CSV table of C-alpha atoms in Angstrom, one decimal:
chain,number,residue,atom,x,y,z
A,1,MET,CA,-18.8,47.8,50.7
A,2,SER,CA,-18.5,48.3,54.5
A,3,SER,CA,-15.9,46.9,56.8
A,4,GLU,CA,-16.3,43.3,58.1
A,5,LEU,CA,-14.5,41.9,61.1
A,6,LEU,CA,-12.2,38.9,60.5
A,7,ALA,CA,-13.7,35.7,61.9
A,8,PRO,CA,-11.6,34.2,64.7
A,9,LEU,CA,-10.1,31.5,62.5
A,10,ASP,CA,-9.2,34.1,59.8
A,11,LEU,CA,-7.5,36.2,62.5
A,12,ALA,CA,-5.6,33.2,63.6
A,13,PHE,CA,-4.3,32.5,60.1
A,14,TRP,CA,-3.4,36.2,59.7
A,15,HIS,CA,-1.2,36.2,62.9
A,16,LEU,CA,0.2,32.8,62.5
A,17,GLU,CA,2.0,33.8,59.3
A,18,SER,CA,5.7,34.8,59.3
A,19,PRO,CA,8.0,35.7,56.4
A,20,ALA,CA,9.5,32.2,56.4
A,21,HIS,CA,6.1,30.5,56.7
A,22,PRO,CA,3.6,32.2,54.4
A,23,LEU,CA,0.0,31.0,54.8
A,24,HIS,CA,-1.5,31.4,51.4
A,25,LEU,CA,-3.4,28.9,49.4
A,26,GLY,CA,-2.5,28.4,45.7
A,27,ALA,CA,-3.6,26.8,42.5
A,28,LEU,CA,-1.7,26.3,39.2
A,29,ALA,CA,-4.2,26.1,36.4
A,30,HIS,CA,-3.2,24.9,33.0
A,31,PHE,CA,-5.2,26.0,29.9
A,32,GLY,CA,-5.2,24.8,26.3
A,33,PRO,CA,-4.7,27.2,23.5
A,34,PRO,CA,-7.5,29.8,22.9
A,35,PRO,CA,-9.7,28.9,19.9
A,36,ALA,CA,-8.4,30.0,16.5
A,37,PRO,CA,-10.0,33.2,15.2
A,38,THR,CA,-12.6,32.9,12.4
A,39,ALA,CA,-13.4,35.4,9.7
A,40,GLY,CA,-14.5,38.7,11.2
A,41,ASP,CA,-13.3,37.6,14.7
A,42,PRO,CA,-11.3,40.3,16.5
A,43,GLY,CA,-8.8,37.6,17.5
A,44,PRO,CA,-7.8,36.1,20.8
A,45,PRO,CA,-8.4,38.3,23.9
A,46,ASP,CA,-5.6,40.0,25.8
A,47,LEU,CA,-5.5,37.4,28.6
A,48,LEU,CA,-3.7,39.7,31.1
A,49,SER,CA,-6.3,42.4,30.7
A,50,LEU,CA,-9.1,39.9,30.9
A,51,LEU,CA,-7.6,38.3,34.0
A,52,ALA,CA,-7.2,41.7,35.7
A,53,ARG,CA,-10.6,42.9,34.8
A,54,ARG,CA,-12.3,39.8,36.2
A,55,ALA,CA,-10.3,39.7,39.3
A,56,ALA,CA,-11.0,43.3,40.0
A,57,ALA,CA,-14.7,42.6,39.8
A,58,VAL,CA,-14.6,40.1,42.7
A,59,PRO,CA,-15.6,42.2,45.8
A,60,ARG,CA,-13.5,40.3,48.3
A,61,LEU,CA,-10.3,40.8,46.2
A,62,ARG,CA,-10.7,44.6,46.6
A,63,THR,CA,-10.4,44.4,50.4
A,64,ARG,CA,-7.4,44.5,52.7
A,65,VAL,CA,-6.9,43.8,56.5
A,66,GLN,CA,-6.8,46.7,58.8
A,67,ASP,CA,-6.7,46.9,62.6
A,68,VAL,CA,-9.8,48.1,64.5
A,69,LEU,CA,-10.3,49.7,67.9
A,70,LEU,CA,-12.9,47.3,69.0
A,71,PRO,CA,-12.7,44.5,69.7
A,72,VAL,CA,-9.2,45.1,71.1
A,73,GLY,CA,-6.7,43.2,69.0
A,74,GLY,CA,-9.2,42.6,66.2
A,75,ALA,CA,-9.0,43.3,62.5
A,76,ALA,CA,-11.4,43.9,59.7
A,77,TRP,CA,-11.7,43.5,56.0
A,78,ALA,CA,-12.1,47.0,54.5
A,79,PRO,CA,-12.1,48.3,50.9
A,80,ASP,CA,-8.7,49.4,49.7
A,81,PRO,CA,-9.1,53.0,48.8
A,82,ASP,CA,-6.1,52.9,46.5
A,83,PHE,CA,-6.9,49.5,45.0
A,84,ASP,CA,-5.0,49.0,41.7
A,85,VAL,CA,-5.4,45.5,40.2
A,86,ARG,CA,-2.0,46.0,38.4
A,87,ARG,CA,-0.3,45.5,41.7
A,88,HIS,CA,-1.7,42.0,41.9
A,89,VAL,CA,-1.9,40.6,38.3
A,90,HIS,CA,1.3,40.0,36.4
A,91,GLU,CA,2.5,38.2,33.3
A,92,ILE,CA,5.7,36.1,33.1
A,93,ALA,CA,6.8,34.7,29.8
A,94,LEU,CA,8.5,31.4,30.0
A,95,THR,CA,11.2,30.3,27.5
A,96,GLY,CA,12.1,26.7,28.5
A,97,ALA,CA,11.5,23.8,26.2
A,98,ASP,CA,9.2,22.0,28.8
A,99,PHE,CA,6.5,24.6,29.6
A,100,ARG,CA,4.7,22.6,32.3
A,101,ALA,CA,7.9,21.8,34.1
A,102,GLU,CA,9.1,25.4,34.0
A,103,ALA,CA,5.7,26.6,35.2
A,104,THR,CA,5.9,24.3,38.2
A,105,ARG,CA,9.4,25.4,39.1
A,106,LEU,CA,8.4,29.0,38.9
A,107,ALA,CA,5.2,28.4,40.9
A,108,ALA,CA,7.4,27.0,43.7
A,109,ALA,CA,9.6,30.1,43.7
A,110,LEU,CA,6.5,32.4,43.8
A,111,MET,CA,4.8,30.3,46.5
A,112,GLU,CA,7.8,31.0,48.8
A,113,ARG,CA,7.1,34.7,48.9
A,114,PRO,CA,4.4,36.0,51.2
A,115,VAL,CA,1.7,38.2,49.8
A,116,ALA,CA,1.9,41.9,50.7
A,117,ARG,CA,0.1,42.5,53.9
A,118,GLY,CA,-0.7,46.2,53.4
A,119,LEU,CA,-2.7,45.4,50.2
A,120,PRO,CA,-5.5,43.0,49.5
A,121,PRO,CA,-3.6,39.7,50.2
A,122,TRP,CA,-3.7,37.9,46.8
A,123,GLU,CA,-1.7,37.6,43.6
A,124,MET,CA,-2.3,36.1,40.1
A,125,TYR,CA,0.3,35.3,37.5
A,126,LEU,CA,-0.3,34.7,33.8
A,127,LEU,CA,2.4,32.3,32.7
A,128,SER,CA,2.8,32.4,28.9
A,129,GLY,CA,5.3,31.4,26.3
A,130,ALA,CA,4.2,27.8,25.4
A,131,PRO,CA,4.9,27.1,21.7
A,132,ASP,CA,1.3,25.9,21.1
A,133,GLY,CA,-0.3,28.9,22.7
A,134,SER,CA,-1.4,27.1,25.9
A,135,PHE,CA,-0.8,29.0,29.1
A,136,ALA,CA,-1.1,28.7,32.9
A,137,VAL,CA,-2.4,30.9,35.7
A,138,LEU,CA,-1.0,30.8,39.2
A,139,VAL,CA,-3.4,32.1,41.9
A,140,LYS,CA,-2.3,32.9,45.5
A,141,LEU,CA,-4.9,33.8,48.2
A,142,HIS,CA,-4.0,34.3,51.8
A,143,HIS,CA,-5.6,31.7,54.1
A,144,ALA,CA,-7.3,34.5,56.1
A,145,LEU,CA,-9.1,35.4,52.9
A,146,ALA,CA,-10.7,32.0,52.4
A,147,ASP,CA,-10.6,28.3,53.1
A,148,GLY,CA,-10.4,25.9,50.2
A,149,MET,CA,-14.1,25.9,49.3
A,150,ARG,CA,-14.4,29.7,49.5
A,151,ALA,CA,-11.1,30.1,47.6
A,152,VAL,CA,-12.7,28.1,44.8
A,153,ALA,CA,-15.7,30.4,44.8
A,154,ILE,CA,-13.4,33.5,44.7
A,155,GLY,CA,-11.0,32.1,42.1
A,156,ALA,CA,-13.9,30.8,39.9
A,157,GLY,CA,-14.7,34.5,39.1
A,158,ILE,CA,-12.0,34.5,36.5
A,159,PHE,CA,-13.6,31.8,34.4
A,160,ASP,CA,-15.8,32.6,31.4
A,161,GLU,CA,-18.7,30.5,32.7
A,162,ILE,CA,-18.9,32.3,36.1
A,163,ALA,CA,-17.7,35.8,35.1
A,164,GLY,CA,-20.4,36.1,32.5
A,165,GLY,CA,-23.2,35.9,35.1
A,166,ARG,CA,-21.8,38.0,37.9
A,167,PRO,CA,-23.8,41.3,38.5
A,168,THR,CA,-21.7,44.4,39.1
A,169,ALA,CA,-22.6,48.0,39.9
A,170,PRO,CA,-21.8,50.8,37.4
A,171,GLY,CA,-18.1,51.3,36.9
A,172,GLY,CA,-17.5,47.6,37.6
A,173,ARG,CA,-17.8,47.9,41.3
A,174,PRO,CA,-19.8,45.1,42.9
A,175,ARG,CA,-23.0,46.1,44.7
A,176,SER,CA,-22.9,45.8,48.5
A,177,VAL,CA,-25.9,44.1,50.2
A,178,PRO,CA,-27.3,45.9,53.2
A,179,HIS,CA,-27.3,43.9,56.4
A,180,ARG,CA,-30.6,43.7,58.3
A,181,SER,CA,-31.0,42.4,61.8
A,182,ARG,CA,-33.5,42.4,64.6
A,183,LEU,CA,-33.2,41.7,68.3
A,184,PRO,CA,-34.0,38.1,69.2
A,185,GLY,CA,-36.9,37.4,71.4
A,186,PRO,CA,-36.6,35.7,74.9
A,187,GLY,CA,-37.0,32.2,73.5
A,188,ARG,CA,-34.3,32.8,71.0
A,189,LEU,CA,-32.0,34.3,73.6
A,190,LEU,CA,-32.5,31.1,75.7
A,191,GLY,CA,-31.6,29.0,72.7
A,192,ILE,CA,-28.5,31.2,72.1
A,193,ALA,CA,-27.4,30.7,75.7
A,194,ARG,CA,-27.8,26.9,75.4
A,195,ASP,CA,-25.8,26.9,72.2
A,196,ARG,CA,-23.0,28.9,73.9
A,197,ILE,CA,-22.9,26.5,76.8
A,198,GLY,CA,-22.8,23.6,74.4
A,199,ASP,CA,-20.0,25.3,72.4
A,200,LEU,CA,-18.0,25.8,75.5
A,201,GLY,CA,-18.3,22.2,76.5
A,202,ARG,CA,-17.2,21.0,73.0
A,203,ALA,CA,-14.3,23.5,73.2
A,204,VAL,CA,-13.1,22.0,76.5
A,205,GLU,CA,-13.5,18.5,75.1
A,206,VAL,CA,-11.5,19.4,71.9
A,207,GLY,CA,-8.8,21.1,74.1
A,208,ALA,CA,-8.4,17.9,76.2
A,209,SER,CA,-8.2,15.8,73.0
A,210,VAL,CA,-5.5,18.1,71.6
A,211,VAL,CA,-3.4,17.6,74.8
A,212,ARG,CA,-3.9,13.8,74.7
A,213,ALA,CA,-3.0,13.7,70.9
A,214,GLY,CA,0.2,15.7,71.2
A,215,ARG,CA,3.3,13.7,70.4
A,216,LEU,CA,6.6,14.7,72.0
A,217,ASP,CA,8.8,12.3,69.9
A,218,ALA,CA,9.7,12.3,66.2
A,219,ARG,CA,9.4,8.6,65.6
A,220,ALA,CA,6.8,9.1,62.9
A,221,THR,CA,8.4,12.2,61.3
A,222,ALA,CA,12.0,11.1,60.7
A,223,ALA,CA,11.5,11.0,56.9
A,224,LEU,CA,9.7,14.4,56.8
A,225,ALA,CA,11.5,16.1,59.7
A,226,ALA,CA,13.8,19.1,59.1
A,227,GLU,CA,13.9,22.6,60.4
A,228,SER,CA,11.7,24.8,58.2
A,229,SER,CA,13.9,26.3,55.6
A,230,GLY,CA,11.4,28.7,54.0
A,231,THR,CA,12.1,27.2,50.6
A,232,ARG,CA,9.5,25.4,48.5
A,233,ARG,CA,9.5,22.6,46.0
A,234,ILE,CA,6.3,21.7,44.1
A,235,ALA,CA,5.4,18.5,42.2
A,236,THR,CA,2.2,17.4,40.5
A,237,ALA,CA,0.5,14.2,39.7
A,238,THR,CA,-2.7,13.3,37.7
A,239,LEU,CA,-4.7,10.2,38.7
A,240,PRO,CA,-7.6,8.8,36.6
A,241,LEU,CA,-10.8,9.3,38.6
A,242,ASP,CA,-12.5,6.2,37.1
A,243,ARG,CA,-9.7,4.0,38.5
A,244,ILE,CA,-10.2,5.5,42.0
A,245,HIS,CA,-14.0,4.8,41.8
A,246,ARG,CA,-13.3,1.3,40.6
A,247,ILE,CA,-11.2,0.6,43.7
A,248,ARG,CA,-13.9,2.2,45.9
A,249,ARG,CA,-16.6,0.0,44.4
A,250,THR,CA,-14.4,-3.1,44.9
A,251,SER,CA,-13.1,-2.3,48.4
A,252,GLY,CA,-15.9,-0.2,49.9
A,253,GLY,CA,-15.5,3.2,51.6
A,254,THR,CA,-15.2,6.5,49.8
A,255,ALA,CA,-13.1,7.9,47.1
A,256,ASN,CA,-11.4,10.0,49.7
A,257,ASP,CA,-10.5,6.9,51.6
A,258,VAL,CA,-8.8,5.5,48.5
A,259,LEU,CA,-6.9,8.7,48.0
A,260,LEU,CA,-5.6,8.7,51.6
A,261,ALA,CA,-4.5,5.1,51.2
A,262,VAL,CA,-2.7,6.1,47.9
A,263,VAL,CA,-0.9,8.8,49.8
A,264,ALA,CA,0.1,6.3,52.6
A,265,GLY,CA,1.4,3.8,50.1
A,266,ALA,CA,3.3,6.5,48.1
A,267,LEU,CA,4.9,7.7,51.3
A,268,ARG,CA,6.0,4.1,52.1
A,269,HIS,CA,7.6,3.6,48.7
A,270,TRP,CA,9.2,7.1,48.7
A,271,ILE,CA,10.8,6.5,52.1
A,272,ASP,CA,12.1,3.1,50.9
A,273,GLY,CA,13.4,4.7,47.7
A,274,ARG,CA,15.4,7.2,49.7
A,275,GLY,CA,17.1,4.4,51.6
A,276,LEU,CA,15.5,5.4,54.9
A,277,PRO,CA,14.1,3.1,57.5
A,278,LEU,CA,10.3,3.0,57.9
A,279,PRO,CA,9.1,5.2,60.8
A,280,GLY,CA,8.6,3.7,64.2
A,281,ALA,CA,5.0,5.0,64.2
A,282,ASP,CA,2.8,5.9,61.3
A,283,PRO,CA,2.8,9.5,60.2
A,284,ARG,CA,-0.3,11.4,61.1
A,285,ALA,CA,-2.3,13.5,58.6
A,286,LEU,CA,-4.6,16.4,59.2
A,287,VAL,CA,-7.6,16.1,56.9
A,288,PRO,CA,-9.5,19.4,56.8
A,289,VAL,CA,-13.3,19.1,56.9
A,290,SER,CA,-15.5,22.0,55.7
A,291,ARG,CA,-18.2,23.0,58.1
A,292,ARG,CA,-20.2,24.6,55.3
A,293,ARG,CA,-23.6,23.0,54.7
A,294,PRO,CA,-24.2,21.5,51.2
A,295,GLY,CA,-26.4,23.7,49.1
A,296,VAL,CA,-25.8,26.8,51.2
A,297,THR,CA,-23.9,29.7,49.5
A,298,ALA,CA,-20.3,29.9,50.9
A,299,GLY,CA,-20.1,32.8,53.3
A,300,PRO,CA,-17.0,34.9,53.9
A,301,GLY,CA,-14.1,33.6,56.0
A,302,ASN,CA,-12.9,30.2,57.0
A,303,SER,CA,-15.3,27.5,58.2
A,304,LEU,CA,-13.1,24.5,58.9
A,305,SER,CA,-12.6,21.6,61.2
A,306,GLY,CA,-10.5,18.5,60.7
A,307,TYR,CA,-9.8,14.8,61.2
A,308,LEU,CA,-6.5,13.3,62.3
A,309,VAL,CA,-5.7,10.1,60.5
A,310,ASP,CA,-2.6,7.9,61.1
A,311,LEU,CA,-1.5,6.9,57.6
A,312,PRO,CA,-0.6,3.2,57.7
A,313,VAL,CA,2.9,3.6,56.2
A,314,THR,CA,4.2,0.7,58.3
A,315,GLU,CA,1.6,-1.7,56.8
A,316,PRO,CA,3.2,-3.7,53.9
A,317,ASP,CA,-0.1,-4.9,52.3
A,318,PRO,CA,-1.8,-2.3,50.0
A,319,ALA,CA,-5.3,-3.7,50.7
A,320,ALA,CA,-4.7,-3.7,54.4
A,321,ARG,CA,-3.5,0.0,54.2
A,322,LEU,CA,-6.8,0.9,52.5
A,323,ALA,CA,-8.8,-1.0,55.2
A,324,ALA,CA,-6.9,0.7,58.0
A,325,VAL,CA,-7.7,4.1,56.4
A,326,ARG,CA,-11.4,3.2,56.1
A,327,ARG,CA,-11.6,2.2,59.8
A,328,ALA,CA,-9.9,5.4,60.9
A,329,MET,CA,-12.1,7.6,58.8
A,330,ASP,CA,-15.2,5.8,59.9
A,331,ARG,CA,-14.3,6.4,63.5
A,332,ASN,CA,-13.7,10.1,62.7
A,333,LYS,CA,-17.0,10.5,60.9
A,334,ALA,CA,-18.9,8.7,63.7
A,335,ALA,CA,-17.5,11.2,66.2
A,336,GLY,CA,-18.2,14.1,63.8
A,337,PRO,CA,-16.1,17.1,62.8
A,338,HIS,CA,-16.7,19.0,66.1
A,339,ARG,CA,-14.9,16.4,68.3
A,340,GLY,CA,-11.4,15.1,68.7
A,341,ALA,CA,-8.0,16.8,68.3
A,342,GLY,CA,-8.5,17.3,64.6
A,343,ALA,CA,-11.2,19.9,65.5
A,344,VAL,CA,-8.5,22.2,67.0
A,345,ALA,CA,-9.5,24.9,64.5
A,346,LEU,CA,-12.7,25.3,66.4
A,347,LEU,CA,-10.8,26.5,69.4
A,348,ALA,CA,-10.1,29.7,67.5
A,349,ASP,CA,-13.7,30.7,68.0
A,350,ARG,CA,-13.3,30.7,71.7
A,351,LEU,CA,-10.3,32.9,71.9
A,352,HIS,CA,-10.2,36.7,72.3
A,353,PRO,CA,-8.6,38.6,69.4
A,354,LEU,CA,-5.7,39.6,71.7
A,355,ALA,CA,-4.9,35.9,72.2
A,356,HIS,CA,-4.5,35.4,68.5
A,357,ARG,CA,-2.3,38.5,68.2
A,358,PHE,CA,0.1,37.7,71.0
A,359,GLY,CA,-0.2,33.9,71.2
A,360,ALA,CA,0.6,33.3,67.5
A,361,PRO,CA,4.4,33.0,68.1
A,362,LEU,CA,3.7,30.2,70.6
A,363,ALA,CA,1.0,28.5,68.7
A,364,SER,CA,2.8,28.5,65.3
A,365,GLY,CA,5.1,25.6,66.3
A,366,ALA,CA,2.3,23.5,67.8
A,367,ALA,CA,1.3,21.9,64.4
A,368,ARG,CA,4.2,19.5,64.4
A,369,LEU,CA,3.1,18.1,67.8
A,370,LEU,CA,-0.3,17.1,66.3
A,371,PHE,CA,0.3,16.0,62.8
A,372,ASP,CA,3.1,15.4,60.3
A,373,LEU,CA,1.5,16.4,57.0
A,374,LEU,CA,-1.7,17.9,55.6
A,375,VAL,CA,-3.8,16.0,53.1
A,376,THR,CA,-6.8,18.0,51.8
A,377,GLN,CA,-9.3,17.7,48.9
A,378,VAL,CA,-10.5,20.9,47.2
A,379,PRO,CA,-13.7,20.5,45.2
A,380,LEU,CA,-14.1,22.2,41.8
A,381,PRO,CA,-17.2,22.8,39.7
A,382,ARG,CA,-18.1,19.8,37.7
A,383,SER,CA,-18.8,21.7,34.5
A,384,ALA,CA,-16.1,22.4,31.9
A,385,LEU,CA,-14.3,25.7,32.5
A,386,SER,CA,-12.4,28.1,30.3
A,387,LEU,CA,-10.6,31.5,30.3
A,388,GLY,CA,-10.9,33.6,27.2
A,389,GLY,CA,-12.2,30.6,25.3
A,390,ALA,CA,-9.2,28.5,26.3
A,391,PRO,CA,-10.3,25.3,28.0
A,392,LEU,CA,-9.1,24.4,31.5
A,393,ARG,CA,-7.0,21.2,31.2
A,394,ALA,CA,-5.9,20.8,34.8
A,395,LEU,CA,-5.9,22.6,38.1
A,396,PHE,CA,-3.3,21.6,40.8
A,397,PRO,CA,-4.2,23.0,44.2
A,398,MET,CA,-1.5,23.9,46.6
A,399,ALA,CA,-1.9,24.1,50.4
A,400,PRO,CA,0.3,26.1,52.8
A,401,LEU,CA,3.0,24.7,55.1
A,402,ALA,CA,2.7,25.6,58.8
A,403,ARG,CA,5.9,26.1,60.8
A,404,GLY,CA,7.5,22.7,61.4
A,405,GLN,CA,5.6,21.1,58.5
A,406,SER,CA,7.4,19.8,55.4
A,407,LEU,CA,4.7,18.4,53.2
A,408,ALA,CA,1.2,19.3,52.2
A,409,VAL,CA,-0.9,17.2,49.7
A,410,ALA,CA,-3.9,18.9,48.0
A,411,MET,CA,-6.2,17.1,45.5
A,412,SER,CA,-8.9,18.4,43.1
A,413,PRO,CA,-11.1,16.2,40.9
A,414,TYR,CA,-11.8,17.8,37.5
A,415,GLY,CA,-12.4,16.5,34.0
A,416,GLY,CA,-12.2,12.8,34.9
A,417,HIS,CA,-9.0,13.1,36.8
A,418,VAL,CA,-7.7,13.9,40.3
A,419,HIS,CA,-5.1,16.6,40.1
A,420,VAL,CA,-2.6,16.4,43.0
A,421,GLY,CA,-0.4,19.3,44.1
A,422,LEU,CA,2.5,18.5,46.5
A,423,VAL,CA,4.0,21.5,48.3
A,424,ALA,CA,7.2,20.6,50.2
A,425,ASP,CA,9.9,22.2,52.2
A,426,GLY,CA,12.9,22.3,49.8
A,427,VAL,CA,15.3,20.9,52.4
A,428,ALA,CA,13.2,18.3,54.2
A,429,VAL,CA,11.7,17.0,50.9
A,430,PRO,CA,14.0,17.9,48.1
A,431,ASP,CA,12.5,15.3,45.7
A,432,PRO,CA,8.7,15.7,45.7
A,433,GLU,CA,8.7,14.5,42.1
A,434,ASP,CA,9.6,11.0,43.3
A,435,LEU,CA,6.8,11.1,45.8
A,436,ALA,CA,4.4,12.2,43.0
A,437,ALA,CA,5.5,9.3,40.8
A,438,ALA,CA,4.9,6.9,43.7
A,439,LEU,CA,1.2,8.0,43.8
A,440,THR,CA,0.7,6.4,40.4
A,441,GLY,CA,2.5,3.3,41.5
A,442,GLU,CA,0.4,2.9,44.6
A,443,LEU,CA,-2.8,3.3,42.5
A,444,ASP,CA,-1.6,0.4,40.4
A,445,LEU,CA,-1.2,-1.8,43.5
A,446,LEU,CA,-4.8,-1.0,44.6
A,447,ASP,CA,-6.5,-1.3,41.1
A,448,PRO,CA,-7.8,-4.8,40.6
A,449,LEU,CA,-7.7,-4.4,36.8
A,450,ALA,CA,-4.1,-3.1,36.8
A,451,GLU,CA,-3.2,-6.2,38.8
A,452,THR,CA,-5.0,-8.4,36.2
A,453,ARG,CA,-3.1,-6.7,33.3
A,454,ALA,CA,0.3,-6.7,34.9
A,455,GLY,CA,0.2,-9.7,37.2
A,456,PRO,CA,0.1,-9.6,41.0
A,457,ALA,CA,1.8,-6.5,42.2
A,458,ARG,CA,3.8,-6.7,45.4
A,459,ASP,CA,4.8,-4.1,47.9
A,460,THR,CA,8.3,-3.7,49.1
A,461,PRO,CA,9.1,-5.9,52.1
């Protein structure tokens, strides 16, 4: 496998990271017990060895970042000549009475720690020790390695259903695919020139939108504001997918609109529960948008844009909150993912590698001027998944916190539920469990059948 230059956005993520602000994605996957052995069956597999073997067979997980001479300031993915999967895959036996709660607390501690930068930037942990034989796997992938959709494609390599059909070269080393290219003709060159001019125009437009969208006050961030402590707290929630679709059918819009409204209402109740005043302005969420085309195999690197959405926390009526989210998302979609301040990630493509290398300290604190929290949805395969025959029960995605950010909300539909992972700064948001519980309460407020069963639900004044 030959070297491959980091895409501009990957390079940005690589340089934006600091020891106190690691930029890795994560996922905490919970599995049921492996199937009981039958007569003549060799017994359950060694899960740690199985996990290590499958991870080592994923080509991207055998590469590390190294500097290159050209372009100046650039970096490339290159095979790690001393790759040893045992440096990346570990087992931790838990002993607490509540396995899931202990796994979540441990995941928070592990997510605080940056991945090693001199090695392929990823880690996996097998969390064992549940009395019934169930277990969990924590996966950490540096954001330079993959965006959410690509991370799913990489992480899926550990599952039985995907690993069984992956071709490898002798010795378990994946085959590299030769790259073929040819010089474009004059017509194609003219088309490329037009595209570049168009890209530059969009970049100027996005840059102007970023300046206009920047907020110099903290009216909307009082409940989430604190100097980044480098600590992490994690909480999880599970929402029934059929209820979300029922709300969508009743109110219109998309399932993602409903989930954004649920987050807005949960924030309102959480702020009220802490005895804090509602913000003077609604908090703004960055909603990442994949630029990958449906049906096209995910390529390497990050391919992201984003929308900015003011979450209507100050609106007391749940139905009006959902309507406000729908209107905001409709405006974003009409403009498209290449316009507006939310498309700030596209500016990375227009910067020289040296700008990423030396401008990262200045840019790292800019996130708080544009948005207050991250809300992202990570799609998973719809088919049932397993590891060593043990069925996947839940997968809670975890998004990174940029400098100055204190909350990231990531959601993944799987198995009839939406699994929500909340990653919070441990000082700014010391009680993410309360926020996770508020998500379920907000779903009750929006669900017409829940209202019929329990009587009219009312929001806090």
